[in-house]
Every structure is written in structure tokens, then in C-alpha cells.
Coordinates of C-alpha atoms in Angstrom, one line a residue:
Chain A
M233 CA 0.0 0.0 0.0
N234 CA 1.5 3.3 -1.1
V235 CA 0.2 6.1 1.2
Q236 CA 1.0 8.9 -1.3
D237 CA -1.1 7.1 -3.9
V238 CA -3.9 6.7 -1.4
R239 CA -3.7 10.4 -0.3
R240 CA -4.1 11.5 -4.0
Q241 CA -7.6 9.9 -3.9
F242 CA -8.7 12.3 -1.1
P243 CA -9.2 15.8 -2.4
I244 CA -9.8 17.3 0.9
L245 CA -6.3 16.4 2.2
D246 CA -4.7 18.7 -0.3
Q247 CA -5.2 22.0 1.4
D248 CA -3.8 24.4 4.0
V249 CA -5.6 25.0 7.2
N250 CA -4.6 28.1 9.2
G251 CA -1.7 28.5 6.8
Q252 CA -0.3 25.0 7.3
P253 CA -0.9 21.8 5.4
L254 CA -3.8 19.9 6.9
V255 CA -2.9 17.0 9.2
Y256 CA -6.2 15.2 9.7
L257 CA -6.1 13.0 12.9
D258 CA -9.8 12.8 13.6
S259 CA -10.9 9.8 11.5
A260 CA -12.5 8.1 14.5
A261 CA -15.0 11.0 14.5
T262 CA -15.5 10.8 10.8
S263 CA -13.3 9.7 8.0
Q264 CA -12.5 11.7 4.8
K265 CA -14.0 10.6 1.5
P266 CA -12.0 9.4 -1.5
K267 CA -13.1 10.8 -4.9
Q268 CA -14.5 7.4 -5.9
V269 CA -17.2 7.9 -3.3
I270 CA -17.8 11.5 -4.1
E271 CA -18.1 10.6 -7.8
A272 CA -20.5 7.7 -7.0
L273 CA -22.8 10.2 -5.3
E274 CA -22.5 12.7 -8.1
D275 CA -23.1 10.0 -10.7
Y276 CA -26.3 8.9 -8.9
Y277 CA -27.7 12.4 -8.7
N278 CA -26.5 13.3 -12.2
R279 CA -27.7 10.2 -14.0
Y280 CA -30.1 8.0 -12.3
N281 CA -31.6 9.7 -9.2
S282 CA -35.1 8.1 -8.6
N283 CA -37.0 6.3 -6.0
V284 CA -36.5 2.6 -5.5
H285 CA -38.6 -0.6 -5.4
R286 CA -41.6 1.0 -7.2
G287 CA -41.0 2.7 -10.5
V288 CA -41.5 0.7 -13.6
H289 CA -39.4 3.2 -15.3
T290 CA -35.8 2.8 -16.2
L291 CA -34.2 5.3 -13.8
G292 CA -36.2 3.5 -10.9
S293 CA -34.7 0.2 -11.9
M294 CA -31.2 1.7 -12.1
A295 CA -31.6 3.3 -8.6
T296 CA -33.0 0.0 -7.1
D297 CA -30.0 -1.9 -8.7
G298 CA -27.6 0.7 -7.1
Y299 CA -29.2 0.5 -3.8
E300 CA -29.6 -3.3 -3.6
G301 CA -26.1 -3.8 -5.2
A302 CA -24.7 -1.8 -2.3
R303 CA -26.5 -4.2 0.1
E304 CA -24.8 -7.1 -1.6
K305 CA -21.4 -5.4 -1.3
V306 CA -22.1 -4.9 2.5
R307 CA -23.0 -8.6 2.8
K308 CA -19.9 -9.7 1.3
F309 CA -17.8 -7.2 3.1
I310 CA -18.8 -8.4 6.6
G311 CA -19.4 -12.0 5.7
A312 CA -23.2 -12.3 6.2
S313 CA -24.9 -15.2 4.7
S314 CA -27.8 -13.4 3.2
M315 CA -28.8 -9.9 2.0
E316 CA -31.9 -10.2 4.1
E317 CA -29.7 -9.8 7.1
I318 CA -28.3 -6.4 6.0
V319 CA -30.6 -3.5 7.1
F320 CA -29.7 0.0 5.9
L321 CA -30.2 2.6 8.6
R322 CA -28.9 6.0 9.5
G323 CA -25.9 4.8 11.5
T324 CA -24.7 2.8 14.4
T325 CA -26.9 4.8 16.9
T326 CA -30.1 4.1 14.9
A327 CA -29.1 0.5 14.5
I328 CA -28.6 -0.1 18.3
N329 CA -31.8 1.8 19.0
L330 CA -33.6 -0.7 16.7
V331 CA -32.2 -3.7 18.5
A332 CA -33.1 -2.3 21.9
G333 CA -36.5 -0.9 20.8
S334 CA -37.6 -4.0 19.0
Y335 CA -35.8 -7.1 20.1
G336 CA -35.2 -5.7 23.6
R337 CA -38.8 -4.7 24.3
A338 CA -40.0 -8.1 23.2
N339 CA -37.4 -10.2 25.0
V340 CA -36.3 -8.4 28.1
G341 CA -38.3 -8.3 31.3
P342 CA -38.1 -7.6 35.1
G343 CA -35.1 -9.3 36.7
D344 CA -33.3 -9.8 33.4
E345 CA -29.9 -8.3 32.8
I346 CA -28.4 -6.4 30.0
V347 CA -24.6 -6.5 30.1
I348 CA -22.3 -3.8 28.7
T349 CA -18.9 -2.3 29.6
P350 CA -17.8 1.1 30.9
M351 CA -15.9 1.7 27.8
E352 CA -18.9 2.0 25.5
H353 CA -19.8 5.0 23.5
H354 CA -23.0 6.7 24.6
S355 CA -24.8 5.2 21.7
N356 CA -24.2 1.7 23.2
I357 CA -25.2 2.8 26.7
I358 CA -28.2 5.0 26.5
P359 CA -30.5 2.6 24.5
W360 CA -29.8 0.0 27.1
Q361 CA -30.4 2.4 30.0
Q362 CA -33.8 3.3 28.5
L363 CA -34.6 -0.4 27.8
A364 CA -33.7 -1.3 31.4
K365 CA -36.0 1.5 32.7
A366 CA -38.8 0.5 30.5
T367 CA -38.7 -3.2 31.2
G368 CA -37.5 -3.4 34.8
A369 CA -34.3 -5.1 33.7
T370 CA -30.9 -4.3 35.3
L371 CA -28.0 -2.8 33.3
T372 CA -24.7 -4.3 34.5
Y373 CA -21.1 -3.7 33.5
I374 CA -18.1 -5.9 32.9
P375 CA -15.3 -4.2 34.8
L376 CA -12.2 -3.1 33.0
Q377 CA -8.6 -4.0 33.6
P378 CA -6.2 -1.2 34.6
D379 CA -5.1 -0.8 31.0
G380 CA -8.7 -0.5 29.8
S381 CA -9.0 -4.1 28.4
L382 CA -11.4 -6.9 29.2
D383 CA -10.4 -10.0 31.0
L384 CA -12.4 -13.1 30.0
E385 CA -12.7 -14.2 33.6
D386 CA -14.5 -10.9 34.4
V387 CA -16.6 -11.5 31.4
R388 CA -17.6 -14.9 32.7
N389 CA -18.5 -13.5 36.0
A390 CA -20.5 -10.6 34.6
I391 CA -22.6 -12.7 32.1
T392 CA -25.0 -15.0 34.1
E393 CA -28.2 -16.8 33.1
K394 CA -30.1 -13.6 33.9
A395 CA -28.4 -11.9 30.9
K396 CA -30.7 -11.5 27.9
I397 CA -28.5 -9.1 25.9
V398 CA -24.7 -8.5 25.9
S399 CA -23.6 -5.5 23.9
V400 CA -19.9 -4.6 23.5
M401 CA -17.9 -2.4 21.1
Q402 CA -15.3 -4.3 19.0
V403 CA -12.8 -1.4 19.1
S404 CA -12.9 1.4 21.7
N405 CA -13.2 4.8 20.2
V406 CA -11.1 6.2 23.1
L407 CA -8.7 3.6 24.2
G408 CA -8.2 1.7 20.9
T409 CA -8.8 -1.5 22.8
I410 CA -9.6 -4.4 20.6
N411 CA -12.2 -6.5 22.5
P412 CA -12.3 -10.3 22.2
I413 CA -15.9 -10.4 20.7
K414 CA -15.7 -14.0 19.5
E415 CA -15.0 -15.2 23.1
I416 CA -17.6 -12.8 24.6
A417 CA -20.2 -14.0 22.2
E418 CA -19.5 -17.6 23.1
I419 CA -20.0 -16.8 26.8
A420 CA -23.2 -14.8 26.1
H421 CA -24.6 -17.8 24.0
E422 CA -23.7 -20.3 26.7
N423 CA -25.9 -18.1 29.1
G424 CA -28.7 -17.8 26.5
A425 CA -28.1 -14.1 25.8
V426 CA -27.9 -12.5 22.3
M427 CA -24.6 -10.8 21.4
V428 CA -24.8 -7.2 20.1
V429 CA -21.6 -5.7 18.7
D430 CA -20.9 -2.0 18.1
G431 CA -18.6 -2.2 15.1
A432 CA -18.4 1.6 14.4
Q433 CA -14.6 1.6 15.0
S434 CA -13.7 -1.8 13.8
V435 CA -15.4 -2.3 10.4
P436 CA -13.5 0.7 8.8
H437 CA -10.1 -0.6 9.9
M438 CA -10.0 -4.4 10.0
K439 CA -11.4 -7.4 8.3
V440 CA -14.7 -8.4 10.1
D441 CA -16.6 -11.6 9.7
V442 CA -19.8 -11.5 11.5
Q443 CA -20.4 -15.2 11.2
D444 CA -17.0 -16.1 12.5
L445 CA -17.6 -13.7 15.5
D446 CA -21.0 -15.3 15.9
A447 CA -22.6 -11.9 16.5
D448 CA -26.3 -11.9 16.7
F449 CA -26.5 -8.2 15.8
F450 CA -23.7 -6.0 14.5
A451 CA -24.0 -2.3 13.9
F452 CA -21.7 0.2 12.0
S453 CA -21.7 3.5 10.2
G454 CA -20.7 4.4 6.6
H455 CA -19.2 7.8 7.4
K456 CA -16.3 6.4 9.5
M457 CA -15.3 4.1 6.6
C458 CA -14.9 6.6 3.7
G459 CA -18.6 6.6 3.0
P460 CA -21.1 9.4 3.3
T461 CA -22.8 10.5 6.5
G462 CA -26.4 9.3 7.1
I463 CA -25.9 5.7 6.1
G464 CA -25.3 2.8 8.5
V465 CA -25.9 -0.9 8.8
L466 CA -27.5 -3.3 11.2
Y467 CA -26.6 -6.9 10.5
G468 CA -28.9 -9.4 12.4
K469 CA -29.2 -13.2 12.2
K470 CA -32.1 -13.9 10.0
H471 CA -34.3 -15.8 12.5
L472 CA -33.9 -12.9 15.0
L473 CA -34.7 -10.1 12.4
N474 CA -37.6 -12.3 11.2
A475 CA -39.2 -12.4 14.7
M476 CA -38.7 -8.7 15.3
E477 CA -41.4 -6.1 14.8
P478 CA -40.5 -2.8 13.0
I479 CA -40.3 0.3 15.1
E480 CA -40.8 2.7 12.2
F481 CA -44.0 2.4 10.1
G482 CA -45.0 4.1 6.9
G483 CA -44.2 3.8 3.2
E484 CA -41.9 1.3 1.7
M485 CA -41.9 -1.1 4.6
I486 CA -45.5 -2.5 4.0
D487 CA -46.8 -5.5 2.2
F488 CA -50.6 -4.9 2.4
V489 CA -52.3 -2.0 4.0
G490 CA -56.0 -2.2 5.1
L491 CA -58.1 0.4 6.9
Q492 CA -57.4 -1.1 10.4
D493 CA -54.4 -3.4 9.9
S494 CA -51.3 -3.9 7.8
T495 CA -48.7 -6.4 7.1
W496 CA -45.0 -5.9 6.5
K497 CA -42.6 -6.6 3.7
D498 CA -40.1 -9.3 3.9
L499 CA -36.6 -8.8 5.3
P500 CA -34.8 -6.5 5.3
W501 CA -37.2 -3.9 3.9
K502 CA -39.7 -4.1 6.9
F503 CA -37.1 -2.1 8.9
E504 CA -36.5 0.4 6.1
G505 CA -39.7 2.6 6.4
G506 CA -39.8 5.7 4.1
T507 CA -37.8 6.4 1.1
P508 CA -34.5 4.7 1.9
I509 CA -31.0 6.2 2.0
I510 CA -30.4 5.5 -1.7
A511 CA -27.5 7.9 -2.3
G512 CA -26.0 7.0 1.0
A513 CA -26.0 3.3 0.3
I514 CA -24.6 3.8 -3.1
G515 CA -21.8 5.8 -1.7
L516 CA -21.1 3.2 1.0
G517 CA -20.9 0.7 -1.8
A518 CA -18.3 2.7 -3.5
A519 CA -16.4 3.1 -0.1
I520 CA -16.4 -0.7 0.2
D521 CA -15.0 -1.2 -3.2
F522 CA -12.3 1.4 -2.5
L523 CA -11.3 -0.2 0.9
E524 CA -11.3 -3.7 -0.6
E525 CA -9.1 -2.7 -3.4
I526 CA -6.5 -1.4 -0.9
G527 CA -7.1 -4.4 1.4
L528 CA -8.3 -4.2 5.0
D529 CA -5.2 -6.2 6.2
N530 CA -3.0 -3.5 4.7
I531 CA -5.1 -0.7 6.2
E532 CA -4.9 -2.4 9.7
A533 CA -1.2 -2.9 9.5
H534 CA -0.6 0.7 8.4
E535 CA -2.7 2.2 11.2
K536 CA -1.1 -0.1 13.8
R537 CA 2.4 1.1 12.6
L538 CA 1.3 4.7 12.9
A539 CA -0.3 4.2 16.4
Q540 CA 3.0 2.4 17.5
Y541 CA 5.1 5.2 16.1
A542 CA 2.9 7.9 17.8
M543 CA 3.0 6.1 21.2
E544 CA 6.7 5.7 20.9
K545 CA 7.1 9.4 20.3
L546 CA 4.6 10.4 23.0
S547 CA 6.3 8.1 25.6
K548 CA 9.4 10.3 25.3
I549 CA 7.6 13.4 26.3
D550 CA 7.6 14.2 30.0
G551 CA 4.1 14.7 31.5
V552 CA 2.2 12.9 28.7
T553 CA -0.2 10.2 29.7
V554 CA -1.4 7.8 27.0
Y555 CA -4.6 5.9 28.0
G556 CA -5.3 2.3 27.0
P557 CA -3.5 -0.9 26.2
G558 CA 0.1 -1.1 25.0
P559 CA 1.2 -0.3 21.4
N560 CA 0.9 -3.9 20.2
D561 CA -2.6 -4.5 21.3
R562 CA -4.5 -1.5 20.0
A563 CA -6.1 0.0 16.9
G564 CA -5.1 3.3 15.3
I565 CA -6.4 5.4 18.2
V566 CA -4.2 7.3 20.7
T567 CA -5.9 9.2 23.5
F568 CA -3.8 11.2 25.9
N569 CA -3.4 14.1 28.2
A570 CA -0.5 16.4 28.7
D571 CA 0.2 17.9 32.1
D572 CA -0.5 21.7 32.3
V573 CA -2.4 21.8 29.0
H574 CA -6.1 21.3 29.0
P575 CA -7.2 19.1 26.0
H576 CA -9.2 22.1 24.6
D577 CA -6.2 24.4 24.7
L578 CA -4.1 21.7 23.2
A579 CA -6.5 21.1 20.3
T580 CA -6.6 24.9 19.6
V581 CA -2.8 25.2 19.5
L582 CA -2.6 22.1 17.3
D583 CA -5.3 23.5 15.0
S584 CA -3.4 26.6 14.5
D585 CA -0.7 24.3 13.1
G586 CA -3.1 22.7 10.8
V587 CA -3.4 19.5 13.0
A588 CA -7.0 18.3 13.6
V589 CA -7.4 16.3 16.8
R590 CA -10.5 15.7 18.9
A591 CA -10.7 17.0 22.5
G592 CA -13.4 16.3 25.0
H593 CA -15.2 13.3 26.4
H594 CA -15.6 11.5 23.1
C595 CA -19.2 10.5 23.8
A596 CA -17.9 8.2 26.5
Q597 CA -18.6 10.0 29.8
P598 CA -18.6 6.8 31.9
L599 CA -15.2 5.9 30.5
M600 CA -13.9 9.4 31.4
K601 CA -15.0 8.9 34.9
W602 CA -13.3 5.5 35.0
L603 CA -10.2 7.2 33.8
E604 CA -10.7 10.0 36.4
V605 CA -10.4 12.7 33.8
T606 CA -13.0 15.2 32.6
A607 CA -11.6 15.4 29.1
T608 CA -8.8 14.0 26.9
A609 CA -7.2 14.7 23.5
R610 CA -7.3 12.0 20.8
A611 CA -5.4 11.5 17.6
S612 CA -6.9 8.7 15.4
F613 CA -5.4 7.4 12.2
Y614 CA -6.6 6.1 9.0
L615 CA -5.2 4.7 5.7
Y616 CA -4.3 8.3 4.5
N617 CA -2.1 9.3 7.4
T618 CA 1.6 9.3 7.3
E619 CA 4.6 9.2 9.8
E620 CA 5.1 12.8 8.7
D621 CA 1.6 13.6 10.1
V622 CA 2.6 12.0 13.4
D623 CA 5.8 14.1 13.4
K624 CA 3.9 17.4 12.9
F625 CA 1.4 16.5 15.6
V626 CA 4.1 15.7 18.1
D627 CA 6.1 18.9 17.2
S628 CA 2.9 20.9 17.8
L629 CA 2.3 19.2 21.0
H630 CA 5.8 20.1 22.2
K631 CA 5.0 23.7 21.4
A632 CA 1.8 23.7 23.4
K633 CA 3.4 22.0 26.3
E634 CA 6.3 24.5 26.4
Y635 CA 4.0 27.4 26.2
F636 CA 1.6 26.3 28.9
G637 CA 4.4 24.9 30.9
D638 CA 6.0 28.4 31.0
V639 CA 2.7 29.8 32.3
F640 CA 2.7 27.4 35.2
G641 CA 6.5 27.3 35.5
Chain B
M184 CA 7.4 32.3 24.8
S185 CA 5.1 33.2 21.9
L186 CA 2.7 30.9 20.1
G187 CA 2.5 33.1 17.0
N188 CA 0.3 36.1 16.2
N189 CA -3.1 34.5 16.0
L190 CA -2.8 32.4 19.2
D191 CA -1.3 35.3 21.2
T192 CA -4.6 37.2 20.7
L193 CA -6.4 34.3 22.3
Y194 CA -4.0 33.4 25.1
R195 CA -3.4 36.9 26.3
Q196 CA -1.1 37.2 29.4
V197 CA -4.0 38.5 31.6
I198 CA -6.0 35.3 30.7
M199 CA -3.2 33.1 31.5
D200 CA -2.8 34.9 34.8
H201 CA -6.4 34.3 35.7
Y202 CA -6.0 30.7 34.7
K203 CA -2.9 30.2 36.8
N204 CA -4.2 32.2 39.7
P205 CA -8.0 32.0 39.6
R206 CA -9.7 34.6 41.7
N207 CA -12.7 33.6 43.8
R208 CA -12.1 29.9 43.4
G209 CA -13.6 27.9 46.2
E210 CA -16.7 27.5 48.3
L211 CA -18.9 30.2 49.8
E212 CA -20.0 29.5 53.4
G213 CA -23.6 29.5 54.4
D214 CA -26.8 29.7 52.4
T215 CA -25.9 30.5 48.8
L216 CA -27.4 30.4 45.4
K217 CA -25.7 27.4 43.6
V218 CA -25.7 26.8 39.9
N219 CA -24.1 23.8 38.2
M220 CA -23.6 24.1 34.6
N221 CA -21.6 22.0 32.1
N222 CA -20.7 22.1 28.5
P223 CA -22.0 18.7 27.2
T224 CA -19.9 18.8 24.1
C225 CA -16.6 19.0 25.8
G226 CA -17.1 18.1 29.5
D227 CA -16.2 21.4 31.1
R228 CA -18.2 22.0 34.3
I229 CA -18.6 24.8 36.7
Q230 CA -20.4 25.3 40.0
L231 CA -21.0 28.9 40.7
Q232 CA -22.1 30.1 44.1
M233 CA -23.5 33.6 44.7
R234 CA -24.8 35.4 47.7
V235 CA -27.4 38.0 46.7
E236 CA -28.3 40.6 49.3
D237 CA -30.4 43.7 48.7
N238 CA -30.6 43.0 45.1
K239 CA -26.7 43.0 44.9
I240 CA -24.3 40.3 44.4
A241 CA -22.6 40.4 47.8
D242 CA -20.2 37.6 47.0
A243 CA -19.4 35.0 44.3
K244 CA -17.1 32.0 44.1
F245 CA -16.8 29.1 41.7
N246 CA -15.4 25.6 41.4
G247 CA -15.0 23.5 38.4
E248 CA -12.9 21.9 35.7
G249 CA -12.1 23.2 32.3
C250 CA -9.8 24.8 29.9
S251 CA -7.9 28.0 30.3
I252 CA -10.6 30.0 28.6
S253 CA -13.5 28.7 30.6
L254 CA -11.7 29.0 34.0
S255 CA -10.2 32.4 33.3
S256 CA -13.6 33.6 32.2
A257 CA -15.1 32.3 35.4
S258 CA -12.4 34.0 37.4
M259 CA -12.9 37.4 35.7
M260 CA -16.7 37.1 35.8
T261 CA -16.8 36.6 39.6
Q262 CA -14.2 39.4 40.0
S263 CA -16.4 41.9 38.0
V264 CA -19.8 41.1 39.2
K265 CA -19.0 41.0 43.0
G266 CA -20.7 44.0 44.5
L267 CA -22.7 44.9 41.4
P268 CA -26.5 45.3 41.5
V269 CA -28.2 42.3 39.9
E270 CA -29.5 44.4 37.1
D271 CA -25.9 45.5 36.2
A272 CA -24.6 42.1 36.4
L273 CA -27.2 40.9 33.8
R274 CA -26.4 43.9 31.7
M275 CA -22.7 43.0 31.8
S276 CA -23.5 39.4 30.8
A277 CA -25.5 40.7 27.8
L278 CA -22.5 42.9 26.9
F279 CA -20.2 39.9 27.1
S280 CA -22.5 37.8 24.8
D281 CA -22.4 40.7 22.3
M282 CA -18.6 40.8 22.6
M283 CA -18.5 37.1 21.9
L284 CA -20.6 37.6 18.8
G285 CA -18.1 40.2 17.6
K286 CA -20.4 43.0 18.0
E287 CA -19.4 46.6 19.0
I288 CA -20.2 47.0 22.6
D289 CA -20.9 50.1 24.7
P290 CA -20.2 49.4 28.4
A291 CA -22.1 52.6 29.4
G292 CA -20.6 53.0 32.9
L293 CA -19.9 49.3 33.5
D294 CA -16.2 48.5 34.1
L295 CA -15.3 45.5 32.1
G296 CA -11.8 45.4 33.4
D297 CA -9.8 42.3 32.5
I298 CA -12.8 40.9 30.7
E299 CA -11.8 42.8 27.5
A300 CA -8.9 40.5 27.2
L301 CA -11.3 37.7 26.2
Q302 CA -12.2 39.5 23.0
G303 CA -9.6 37.4 21.1
V304 CA -11.9 34.3 21.7
T305 CA -14.2 35.6 18.9
K306 CA -11.6 34.5 16.3
F307 CA -11.9 31.0 17.6
P308 CA -15.5 30.1 17.2
A309 CA -15.0 26.6 18.7
R310 CA -14.0 28.2 22.0
I311 CA -16.8 30.8 22.5
K312 CA -18.8 28.2 24.5
C313 CA -15.8 27.8 26.9
A314 CA -15.8 31.6 27.5
T315 CA -19.6 31.9 28.1
L316 CA -20.0 28.9 30.5
A317 CA -19.6 30.9 33.7
W318 CA -21.6 33.8 32.5
K319 CA -24.5 31.6 31.6
A320 CA -24.4 30.0 35.0
M321 CA -24.5 33.5 36.6
E322 CA -27.5 34.5 34.4
Q323 CA -29.4 31.3 35.2
G324 CA -28.7 31.7 39.0
L325 CA -30.0 35.3 38.9
H326 CA -33.0 34.5 37.0
E327 CA -33.8 31.6 39.4
E328 CA -33.4 34.0 42.3
E329 CA -35.8 36.5 40.6
Q330 CA -38.4 33.8 40.2
A331 CA -38.0 32.4 43.7

């Protein structure tokens, strides 16, 4: 994989920000888009924009082919056995809400347990809090190891026969932890629970096979994997999705509508009420083609190298704390704090040097509490980042530290 | 040490002085008006305590966690409103909002003191919410007091 070739596919990277070449280190929030994706959207709107699944006309067929073709690309990409198992939704949040709101409401009751971890993103916490409140179930947490990883012994202790749902992120958006989903799923299944996986930070960066993981539900977002915003995917095992009621009702998702009663379309369309996210799905399909051409294994190895390089450089700076597992056991996410410099101040100084990082709680307030911090700074890498990006980031960090260090000196 | 022109308008010396040596940081004794406010997008949080007597802010202190801009702004705000009639404190808060929006302001008898140093924040839109946090807490507290 030639990074310079990759970078040329991303028009946005070729610009100055605040007079400095842009160094984009916020891909865990959203990734940039290659021209292949931008062109696919443009092509759809320029040539065959039309509604799907209804028109007899030619453009309608082309749009339907594009939309359903994207579903097949997603199916192959995550190793699902059937296109019926791929539901297009707005994103990971919507997908988890569908599982909680439909499967959860039907299958969870008083005394049952929903098991998650303190490292989850708010989108994999709040739907379960709401479900627990509505059903009288209890939300429980698998404790974290000091380095922010999960120990399988703790997982075994936390998941009992009371558990109906276990929901864990595959890769932490803060710590970069890679969780042992396959093993957790096995423990969940032994106890009769379903396994829900938040794959928002894994699918863009590593080869994922939902059948190998034996996930019952698996959610991810298009915009973090070079695709457009507003498109995401819920994978669910067919027998589970079949038994679930839709939570959104209206056009597109119906089979027969009477005055008092209606019936639903087959999978997956019964969960896709309203005019679907046609352009988004087509863009996501183009993103998948793009990522597969480069190869997920290459992307993963590249990001891992960058994270290792960044951690090595950060470890040499006095007063910098990096959170999460060691350099060999993490994805391309490096979250840290520097003594004397609040993350917001740090992000402002970095931004003035063209370096975009995230500062704040990263939609993970329970994890911030666990880390005993109110905010952190995060650099996250993707296939278009280089060692030079890391060097510029570290140089700018030095500058911020010296300045604020002087203030407190 | 300088960070370069643009940043130096943000991190003015007086701001860094308030950040390093915050005025009125701590707890007020006794029965006080308490307002907790946070900035949900970034995690900054402030607890402002005020004692209002005879329609005047007799005393004000704050606690909290945040960046240099939010904490220095809290320090300056408490310094400025202490001793002011409630009406003037609210007027000052409106002036501060206008200042953050980049509008021309007319202090009309109010002494903004160090607060003017925060003018540089307007060039950093992402940081305006940091600067206004303590002021919003003050406004909310005084409005609650009025309604009580």
C-alpha cells in the first residue's frame, strides 16, 4: 500500500488550514472521503436519481439496482450469509436503538440483565439504559482491567443466566482497545443471551466476519469508513430479524395496508420505512470497493504502525499520559493528556498548526469517569495518514506544552 | 514564549494569569445560590455560588474543571460582578455575549476590566462556549433568584 497514492484519492487532504498543510487526525469521529465515493454520489444524482422498489421506469430500476447492489457489497464485506440480514439505517446509533427498541422490548423483562462495559460509546449505553428502565431489567457492567482491556474471567463472572443481551464495542473509540468479541459471544450464548456488537470503530479498519464472530446483531456507520454520512448498517441473524417487529412504520416497509391493519414486507425492507437512504447506500458501496481494493489487512497494519510510532514518540515526552493498552494491542487510536495543558487548549494550538485532533469526552462519559479525567485529547489514524503527520502532531504538542508549561513554571 | 500572532490574541497574558491564579475559586460559606452548569460537548463544568443581598451580588465563588478560557472567564466574571447590582450584572452578561458575537459594545458605565482580554476568543468560534459557560451560570442563577 502506497500512502502517497492513497492520499491523492482524497481531495480534501490537499489543502492548507490556518496556513499549514492539513494533518487530519480525527478519523475516529469521521473519515474523509475518496473521490471514488464523491463521484459515485455525483453519478447517482446526475444520471439515475429516482425512488427505489416501485417505479416501472428505467431510472427507478437503475436506482434499485444501485441500492440493492450496495447491500450485496455490504453482505460480502462483513461475511453475512444473506442480503436479508443487512438493514440500511442512518448509522450505528439508529441500529442499536432498533435492536433495543424492538428485540429488547419483546425479549427483556423484570429481573433480566443487559450486560455492557464502561468503555462503551454513549450510543451503546443509553439505548440499554432506556430499555432497562422501561422493562424493569438491570443494566450491568463488565469491569475493565487497569489498561482498559477486558479480562475473560471478568466477562464470565458478569454474564450470568439472567443476561438476555450482551452489547460490547469491538474497538474502543477512546482507548483503541480491541475486544475479544468472539469469546464474549460464546459466553453470552452459553448463558442464553444474544450478542450485540458496536462495530463503528472496527469495520472501517480491520477485516470483520460477523459469522466467524457469531454476533447476533452487528452495527456500524458508513461515514467512518470513507462513505457518506447518514448511512449505516444493522446486521442481524435472519431468524432474529424475522421475529422482530419494525419500530418505524409508513411507506416502503409494507406488504398490504388495510383500513385497520397492515402487514410488513419481507426482510430487510420491513425495517426500512420511508424512502430509503439511496445515495448514502450507493456511496457506501463505493467506499467498500475502495477499501477492498487497498485491502483491509494492509489498512490495519498501516494504522497499527502509525499508532506504535505515535506512542513511541509520546512516551518520550515528559508529562504525557497515554490511555489504554500497549502499542501492540491497540487499533489506530491514541488518546492522551499532557500535564499543564487542558485538551481544549491543546486542540486549539494544534489546530493553529493545521493539525486536527479531537478534544473532549468522546461520547464516553462513563469511561472518562473511569479514567478519572473530565476530558482527553485523541489522535486517530486512517489509511491516508503518514509518519510525517505524526511528526507534525508531536512537534505541535511540544510547542503547546512549552507554552503552557511556561505559564505554570 | 510566543505561540504566534493569532494564538497570542487568544492566550493573552491576563487570561493566563487568571487561569494560573484564579480569583474567587472555592466554596462560599452558608446559604448561597448554587448553579451547576456543564458544556456537554466537551465536559467542562462549573459550579457557581453567589450570595445575593439587597438585590446586589454580595459575594461569588466558583469551582469546576475546564480549559484556560472557561476557567479564566469564570475568574474574571466573579471578580467583575462582585458588589454589582443584579441588574448591572445581567447587563454585563449581555455585553459579554455581544462581545463574543463580535459586536461593537458600549459598556455605558460598567467597568469590564480584565474581561476585554477575552475579545480574542471571537476569532476561535469553537472556544466561544468555553468563555460563556460561567456567564450563563450567573444569568441562570440570577433568573432563578428573581423567580423564587
